[in-house]
PDB file of C-alpha atoms in Angstrom:
ATOM      1  CA  MET O   1       0.522  -0.318  -0.157  1.00 94.00           C
ATOM      2  CA  ARG O   2       1.471   3.213  -0.811  1.00 96.00           C
ATOM      3  CA  PHE O   3       0.049   6.356   1.679  1.00 97.00           C
ATOM      4  CA  GLU O   4      -0.766   9.640   0.788  1.00 97.00           C
ATOM      5  CA  SER O   5      -0.611  12.630   2.748  1.00 96.00           C
ATOM      6  CA  THR O   6      -2.818  15.753   1.601  1.00 97.00           C
ATOM      7  CA  LYS O   7      -2.957  19.184   2.065  1.00 96.00           C
ATOM      8  CA  ILE O   8      -4.611  19.010   5.459  1.00 96.00           C
ATOM      9  CA  SER O   9      -3.158  16.945   8.171  1.00 92.00           C
ATOM     10  CA  GLY O  10      -4.330  13.406   9.024  1.00 92.00           C
ATOM     11  CA  LEU O  11      -6.472  12.631   5.650  1.00 96.00           C
ATOM     12  CA  THR O  12      -5.031  10.276   4.009  1.00 97.00           C
ATOM     13  CA  LYS O  13      -4.990   8.636   0.599  1.00 98.00           C
ATOM     14  CA  ILE O  14      -4.204   5.409   1.039  1.00 97.00           C
ATOM     15  CA  TYR O  15      -3.413   3.254  -2.830  1.00 97.00           C
ATOM     16  CA  PRO O  16      -3.270  -0.239  -2.588  1.00 95.00           C
ATOM     17  CA  GLU O  17      -0.535  -2.645  -4.413  1.00 95.00           C
ATOM     18  CA  ILE O  18      -3.601  -3.927  -7.462  1.00 95.00           C
ATOM     19  CA  HIS O  19      -2.436  -7.605  -8.457  1.00 95.00           C
ATOM     20  CA  LYS O  20      -4.346  -7.983 -11.824  1.00 94.00           C
ATOM     21  CA  ASP O  21      -4.479 -11.255 -14.356  1.00 95.00           C
ATOM     22  CA  ASN O  22      -7.307 -12.646 -16.551  1.00 96.00           C
ATOM     23  CA  ARG O  23      -9.365 -14.342 -13.791  1.00 94.00           C
ATOM     24  CA  GLY O  24      -9.402 -10.962 -12.331  1.00 93.00           C
ATOM     25  CA  TYR O  25      -7.610  -8.546  -9.393  1.00 93.00           C
ATOM     26  CA  PHE O  26      -7.236  -8.831  -6.066  1.00 95.00           C
ATOM     27  CA  PHE O  27      -5.351  -6.770  -3.402  1.00 94.00           C
ATOM     28  CA  GLU O  28      -4.426  -6.264  -0.149  1.00 93.00           C
ATOM     29  CA  SER O  29      -7.309  -3.864   1.007  1.00 91.00           C
ATOM     30  CA  PHE O  30      -6.388  -3.359   5.214  1.00 93.00           C
ATOM     31  CA  LYS O  31      -3.054  -3.938   7.278  1.00 93.00           C
ATOM     32  CA  GLU O  32      -3.292  -3.281  10.844  1.00 94.00           C
ATOM     33  CA  ASN O  33       0.727  -3.002  10.509  1.00 95.00           C
ATOM     34  CA  GLU O  34       1.032  -0.575   7.457  1.00 95.00           C
ATOM     35  CA  PHE O  35      -1.857   1.845   9.194  1.00 94.00           C
ATOM     36  CA  ILE O  36       0.272   1.743  12.518  1.00 94.00           C
ATOM     37  CA  GLU O  37       3.133   2.455  10.571  1.00 95.00           C
ATOM     38  CA  ASN O  38       1.596   5.210   8.806  1.00 94.00           C
ATOM     39  CA  ASN O  39       0.258   6.773  11.944  1.00 93.00           C
ATOM     40  CA  LEU O  40      -3.767   5.795  11.345  1.00 93.00           C
ATOM     41  CA  GLU O  41      -5.828   4.663  13.703  1.00 87.00           C
ATOM     42  CA  VAL O  42      -6.629   0.812  13.257  1.00 88.00           C
ATOM     43  CA  ASN O  43      -9.203   0.211  16.405  1.00 94.00           C
ATOM     44  CA  PHE O  44     -12.307   0.118  14.106  1.00 96.00           C
ATOM     45  CA  VAL O  45     -15.435  -0.839  15.976  1.00 97.00           C
ATOM     46  CA  GLN O  46     -18.170  -0.856  13.087  1.00 97.00           C
ATOM     47  CA  ASP O  47     -18.017  -1.147   9.622  1.00 96.00           C
ATOM     48  CA  ASN O  48     -21.125   0.144   7.138  1.00 97.00           C
ATOM     49  CA  GLN O  49     -22.270   0.767   3.890  1.00 97.00           C
ATOM     50  CA  ALA O  50     -24.444   2.419   1.208  1.00 98.00           C
ATOM     51  CA  LYS O  51     -26.311   1.873  -1.451  1.00 98.00           C
ATOM     52  CA  SER O  52     -27.054   5.296  -3.377  1.00 98.00           C
ATOM     53  CA  SER O  53     -27.914   6.524  -7.197  1.00 98.00           C
ATOM     54  CA  LYS O  54     -26.619   9.267  -9.538  1.00 98.00           C
ATOM     55  CA  GLY O  55     -26.944  12.735  -7.828  1.00 98.00           C
ATOM     56  CA  VAL O  56     -27.672  11.547  -4.089  1.00 98.00           C
ATOM     57  CA  LEU O  57     -25.500  14.197  -2.373  1.00 98.00           C
ATOM     58  CA  ARG O  58     -25.374  12.130   1.889  1.00 97.00           C
ATOM     59  CA  GLY O  59     -23.205  14.651   4.124  1.00 92.00           C
ATOM     60  CA  LEU O  60     -21.625  16.307   5.646  1.00 97.00           C
ATOM     61  CA  HIS O  61     -21.955  14.653   9.271  1.00 97.00           C
ATOM     62  CA  TYR O  62     -20.011  14.324  11.957  1.00 96.00           C
ATOM     63  CA  GLN O  63     -20.192  13.135  15.858  1.00 95.00           C
ATOM     64  CA  LEU O  64     -19.037  15.500  18.945  1.00 92.00           C
ATOM     65  CA  ASN O  65     -19.046  13.446  21.828  1.00 92.00           C
ATOM     66  CA  ASN O  66     -17.774  10.197  20.116  1.00 95.00           C
ATOM     67  CA  PRO O  67     -15.864  11.485  17.096  1.00 94.00           C
ATOM     68  CA  GLN O  68     -15.153   9.010  14.597  1.00 96.00           C
ATOM     69  CA  GLY O  69     -12.616   8.278  12.351  1.00 96.00           C
ATOM     70  CA  LYS O  70     -13.714   6.520   8.922  1.00 97.00           C
ATOM     71  CA  LEU O  71     -11.403   4.826   6.300  1.00 98.00           C
ATOM     72  CA  VAL O  72     -13.887   5.211   3.306  1.00 98.00           C
ATOM     73  CA  TRP O  73     -14.056   3.412   0.196  1.00 98.00           C
ATOM     74  CA  VAL O  74     -16.018   2.551  -3.367  1.00 98.00           C
ATOM     75  CA  THR O  75     -17.247  -1.027  -4.440  1.00 97.00           C
ATOM     76  CA  LEU O  76     -18.886  -0.548  -6.772  1.00 98.00           C
ATOM     77  CA  GLY O  77     -19.536   2.827  -8.658  1.00 98.00           C
ATOM     78  CA  LYS O  78     -18.113   6.550  -8.186  1.00 98.00           C
ATOM     79  CA  VAL O  79     -18.456   9.194  -6.173  1.00 98.00           C
ATOM     80  CA  PHE O  80     -16.880  12.355  -5.076  1.00 98.00           C
ATOM     81  CA  ASP O  81     -15.588  12.171  -1.424  1.00 98.00           C
ATOM     82  CA  VAL O  82     -14.922  15.352   1.150  1.00 98.00           C
ATOM     83  CA  ALA O  83     -13.864  15.613   4.244  1.00 98.00           C
ATOM     84  CA  VAL O  84     -14.295  19.282   5.937  1.00 97.00           C
ATOM     85  CA  ASP O  85     -11.692  20.585   9.262  1.00 96.00           C
ATOM     86  CA  ILE O  86     -13.510  21.428  12.106  1.00 94.00           C
ATOM     87  CA  ARG O  87     -11.202  21.539  14.616  1.00 93.00           C
ATOM     88  CA  ARG O  88     -11.029  24.189  16.738  1.00 89.00           C
ATOM     89  CA  GLY O  89      -7.767  26.481  16.253  1.00 91.00           C
ATOM     90  CA  SER O  90      -7.045  24.010  13.523  1.00 93.00           C
ATOM     91  CA  PRO O  91      -4.675  26.464  10.905  1.00 95.00           C
ATOM     92  CA  THR O  92      -7.248  24.622   8.082  1.00 96.00           C
ATOM     93  CA  PHE O  93     -10.317  25.021  10.306  1.00 94.00           C
ATOM     94  CA  GLY O  94     -13.099  24.781   7.503  1.00 95.00           C
ATOM     95  CA  LYS O  95     -10.996  23.904   4.928  1.00 97.00           C
ATOM     96  CA  ALA O  96     -11.939  20.763   2.327  1.00 98.00           C
ATOM     97  CA  VAL O  97      -9.945  17.820   1.177  1.00 98.00           C
ATOM     98  CA  THR O  98     -11.755  16.752  -1.831  1.00 98.00           C
ATOM     99  CA  THR O  99     -11.068  13.299  -3.885  1.00 98.00           C
ATOM    100  CA  ILE O 100     -12.758  10.974  -5.959  1.00 98.00           C
ATOM    101  CA  LEU O 101     -13.519   7.239  -5.143  1.00 98.00           C
ATOM    102  CA  ASP O 102     -14.520   4.278  -7.293  1.00 98.00           C
ATOM    103  CA  ASP O 103     -14.139   1.286  -8.029  1.00 97.00           C
ATOM    104  CA  LYS O 104     -11.170   1.495 -10.537  1.00 96.00           C
ATOM    105  CA  SER O 105      -8.174   2.587  -8.659  1.00 96.00           C
ATOM    106  CA  HIS O 106     -10.139   1.239  -5.055  1.00 96.00           C
ATOM    107  CA  MET O 107      -8.460   3.485  -3.013  1.00 97.00           C
ATOM    108  CA  ARG O 108      -9.065   4.119   0.366  1.00 97.00           C
ATOM    109  CA  PHE O 109      -9.805   7.789   2.438  1.00 98.00           C
ATOM    110  CA  TYR O 110      -8.900   8.020   5.778  1.00 98.00           C
ATOM    111  CA  VAL O 111     -11.134  10.449   7.834  1.00 98.00           C
ATOM    112  CA  PRO O 112      -9.660  11.345  11.228  1.00 96.00           C
ATOM    113  CA  PRO O 113     -11.606  12.363  14.294  1.00 95.00           C
ATOM    114  CA  GLY O 114     -12.265  15.789  13.986  1.00 94.00           C
ATOM    115  CA  PHE O 115     -13.992  15.954  10.764  1.00 97.00           C
ATOM    116  CA  ALA O 116     -17.040  16.450   8.690  1.00 97.00           C
ATOM    117  CA  HIS O 117     -17.805  13.830   6.036  1.00 98.00           C
ATOM    118  CA  GLY O 118     -20.216  14.020   2.656  1.00 98.00           C
ATOM    119  CA  TYR O 119     -19.997  12.589  -0.902  1.00 98.00           C
ATOM    120  CA  TYR O 120     -21.789  12.786  -4.012  1.00 98.00           C
ATOM    121  CA  VAL O 121     -22.712   9.991  -6.175  1.00 98.00           C
ATOM    122  CA  LEU O 122     -21.142  10.402  -9.612  1.00 98.00           C
ATOM    123  CA  SER O 123     -22.359   6.941 -11.304  1.00 98.00           C
ATOM    124  CA  ASP O 124     -25.581   5.543 -11.984  1.00 98.00           C
ATOM    125  CA  LYS O 125     -25.276   3.935  -8.691  1.00 98.00           C
ATOM    126  CA  ALA O 126     -22.542   3.233  -5.925  1.00 98.00           C
ATOM    127  CA  ILE O 127     -21.708   1.391  -2.883  1.00 98.00           C
ATOM    128  CA  PHE O 128     -20.166   3.227  -0.395  1.00 98.00           C
ATOM    129  CA  SER O 129     -18.417   1.734   2.425  1.00 97.00           C
ATOM    130  CA  TYR O 130     -16.476   2.627   5.232  1.00 97.00           C
ATOM    131  CA  LYS O 131     -15.093   1.396   8.709  1.00 97.00           C
ATOM    132  CA  CYS O 132     -15.437   3.093  12.281  1.00 97.00           C
ATOM    133  CA  THR O 133     -13.239   4.134  15.308  1.00 97.00           C
ATOM    134  CA  ASN O 134     -16.763   5.000  17.027  1.00 97.00           C
ATOM    135  CA  PHE O 135     -19.526   3.517  17.232  1.00 97.00           C
ATOM    136  CA  TYR O 136     -22.411   5.559  15.437  1.00 97.00           C
ATOM    137  CA  HIS O 137     -24.723   7.286  18.331  1.00 96.00           C
ATOM    138  CA  PRO O 138     -28.141   9.309  16.665  1.00 95.00           C
ATOM    139  CA  GLU O 139     -27.931  11.409  19.560  1.00 95.00           C
ATOM    140  CA  ASP O 140     -24.872  12.788  18.725  1.00 94.00           C
ATOM    141  CA  ASP O 141     -25.391  13.046  15.376  1.00 94.00           C
ATOM    142  CA  TYR O 142     -24.275  16.694  13.817  1.00 95.00           C
ATOM    143  CA  GLY O 143     -23.605  18.094  10.013  1.00 96.00           C
ATOM    144  CA  ILE O 144     -22.505  21.203   8.082  1.00 96.00           C
ATOM    145  CA  LYS O 145     -24.948  21.782   5.452  1.00 97.00           C
ATOM    146  CA  TRP O 146     -23.479  20.600   2.030  1.00 97.00           C
ATOM    147  CA  ASP O 147     -23.270  24.029   0.259  1.00 97.00           C
ATOM    148  CA  ASP O 148     -21.982  26.441   3.257  1.00 97.00           C
ATOM    149  CA  PRO O 149     -20.488  29.519   1.188  1.00 95.00           C
ATOM    150  CA  LEU O 150     -17.745  30.200   3.159  1.00 93.00           C
ATOM    151  CA  ILE O 151     -16.114  25.858   2.967  1.00 96.00           C
ATOM    152  CA  LYS O 152     -16.828  26.603  -1.232  1.00 95.00           C
ATOM    153  CA  ILE O 153     -16.865  22.949  -2.383  1.00 97.00           C
ATOM    154  CA  GLU O 154     -17.595  22.530  -5.656  1.00 96.00           C
ATOM    155  CA  TRP O 155     -19.409  18.864  -5.790  1.00 97.00           C
ATOM    156  CA  GLY O 156     -19.843  19.535  -9.448  1.00 93.00           C
ATOM    157  CA  GLU O 157     -22.386  20.137 -11.986  1.00 92.00           C
ATOM    158  CA  GLY O 158     -26.414  17.841 -11.662  1.00 94.00           C
ATOM    159  CA  ASP O 159     -28.360  17.900  -9.673  1.00 94.00           C
ATOM    160  CA  LYS O 160     -28.154  16.943  -5.934  1.00 97.00           C
ATOM    161  CA  ILE O 161     -30.879  14.100  -4.257  1.00 98.00           C
ATOM    162  CA  ILE O 162     -30.775  16.028  -0.487  1.00 98.00           C
ATOM    163  CA  SER O 163     -32.015  14.144   2.854  1.00 97.00           C
ATOM    164  CA  LYS O 164     -34.634  15.794   4.656  1.00 97.00           C
ATOM    165  CA  LYS O 165     -31.825  16.251   7.815  1.00 95.00           C
ATOM    166  CA  ASP O 166     -28.946  16.769   5.105  1.00 96.00           C
ATOM    167  CA  ALA O 167     -30.811  20.489   3.746  1.00 96.00           C
ATOM    168  CA  SER O 168     -31.674  21.491   6.990  1.00 95.00           C
ATOM    169  CA  LEU O 169     -28.083  21.768   8.255  1.00 96.00           C
ATOM    170  CA  SER O 170     -26.468  25.104   9.564  1.00 93.00           C
ATOM    171  CA  ASN O 171     -23.836  26.350   8.157  1.00 95.00           C
ATOM    172  CA  LEU O 172     -20.291  25.641   9.958  1.00 94.00           C
ATOM    173  CA  ASN O 173     -20.409  29.415  10.861  1.00 91.00           C
ATOM    174  CA  GLU O 174     -23.503  28.970  12.964  1.00 91.00           C
ATOM    175  CA  ILE O 175     -22.425  26.715  15.166  1.00 86.00           C
ATOM    176  CA  ASN O 176     -21.325  27.729  18.345  1.00 79.00           C
ATOM    177  CA  GLU O 177     -17.137  26.989  17.804  1.00 77.00           C
ATOM    178  CA  ASP O 178     -17.294  26.239  21.277  1.00 74.00           C
ATOM    179  CA  ILE O 179     -18.527  23.129  21.353  1.00 77.00           C
ATOM    180  CA  LEU O 180     -16.435  21.634  18.411  1.00 79.00           C
ATOM    181  CA  PRO O 181     -13.017  19.705  18.917  1.00 77.00           C
ATOM    182  CA  VAL O 182     -10.010  20.686  19.710  1.00 79.00           C
ATOM    183  CA  PHE O 183      -7.167  20.791  17.438  1.00 76.00           C
ATOM    184  CA  SER O 184      -3.771  18.807  19.218  1.00 68.00           C
TER     185      SER O 184
END
């Protein structure tokens, strides 16, 4: 695996070594010792999967009291993936890193605790999978509006299919900064 840092500390792209032949392909999708060598959390306690159709936009979600690190990837299709730094005091607070996740490159994207996360489906359908470092707590579920004008995420052209919950989220500057996680 090749680990690539991004412009925001902690966000990491992980490229597996894919072995292809006439039968298909094989790769190691997670290897604990390589994650440890690259200073990434390996204590995953929950796996999730979502199937969505083209145009579905999920996010930007986070948990405050039970923050989750996430290792995300796509097993079918293609998505535009986004992580936003919401760590109070961080030099990159409110900044986003975007990437494409698909079933061709099989790249993984590690999003540590202290980031809001979301994605937009570009293919006809997509299966989005992720490992979490903490359990989901519905009472601790928060989010930032996907089209926050201060974050300036360029989601691309096309209709956006958004849940009622996600459509009612606040912009980052409307959230009491005192409750956001502290940058360490």
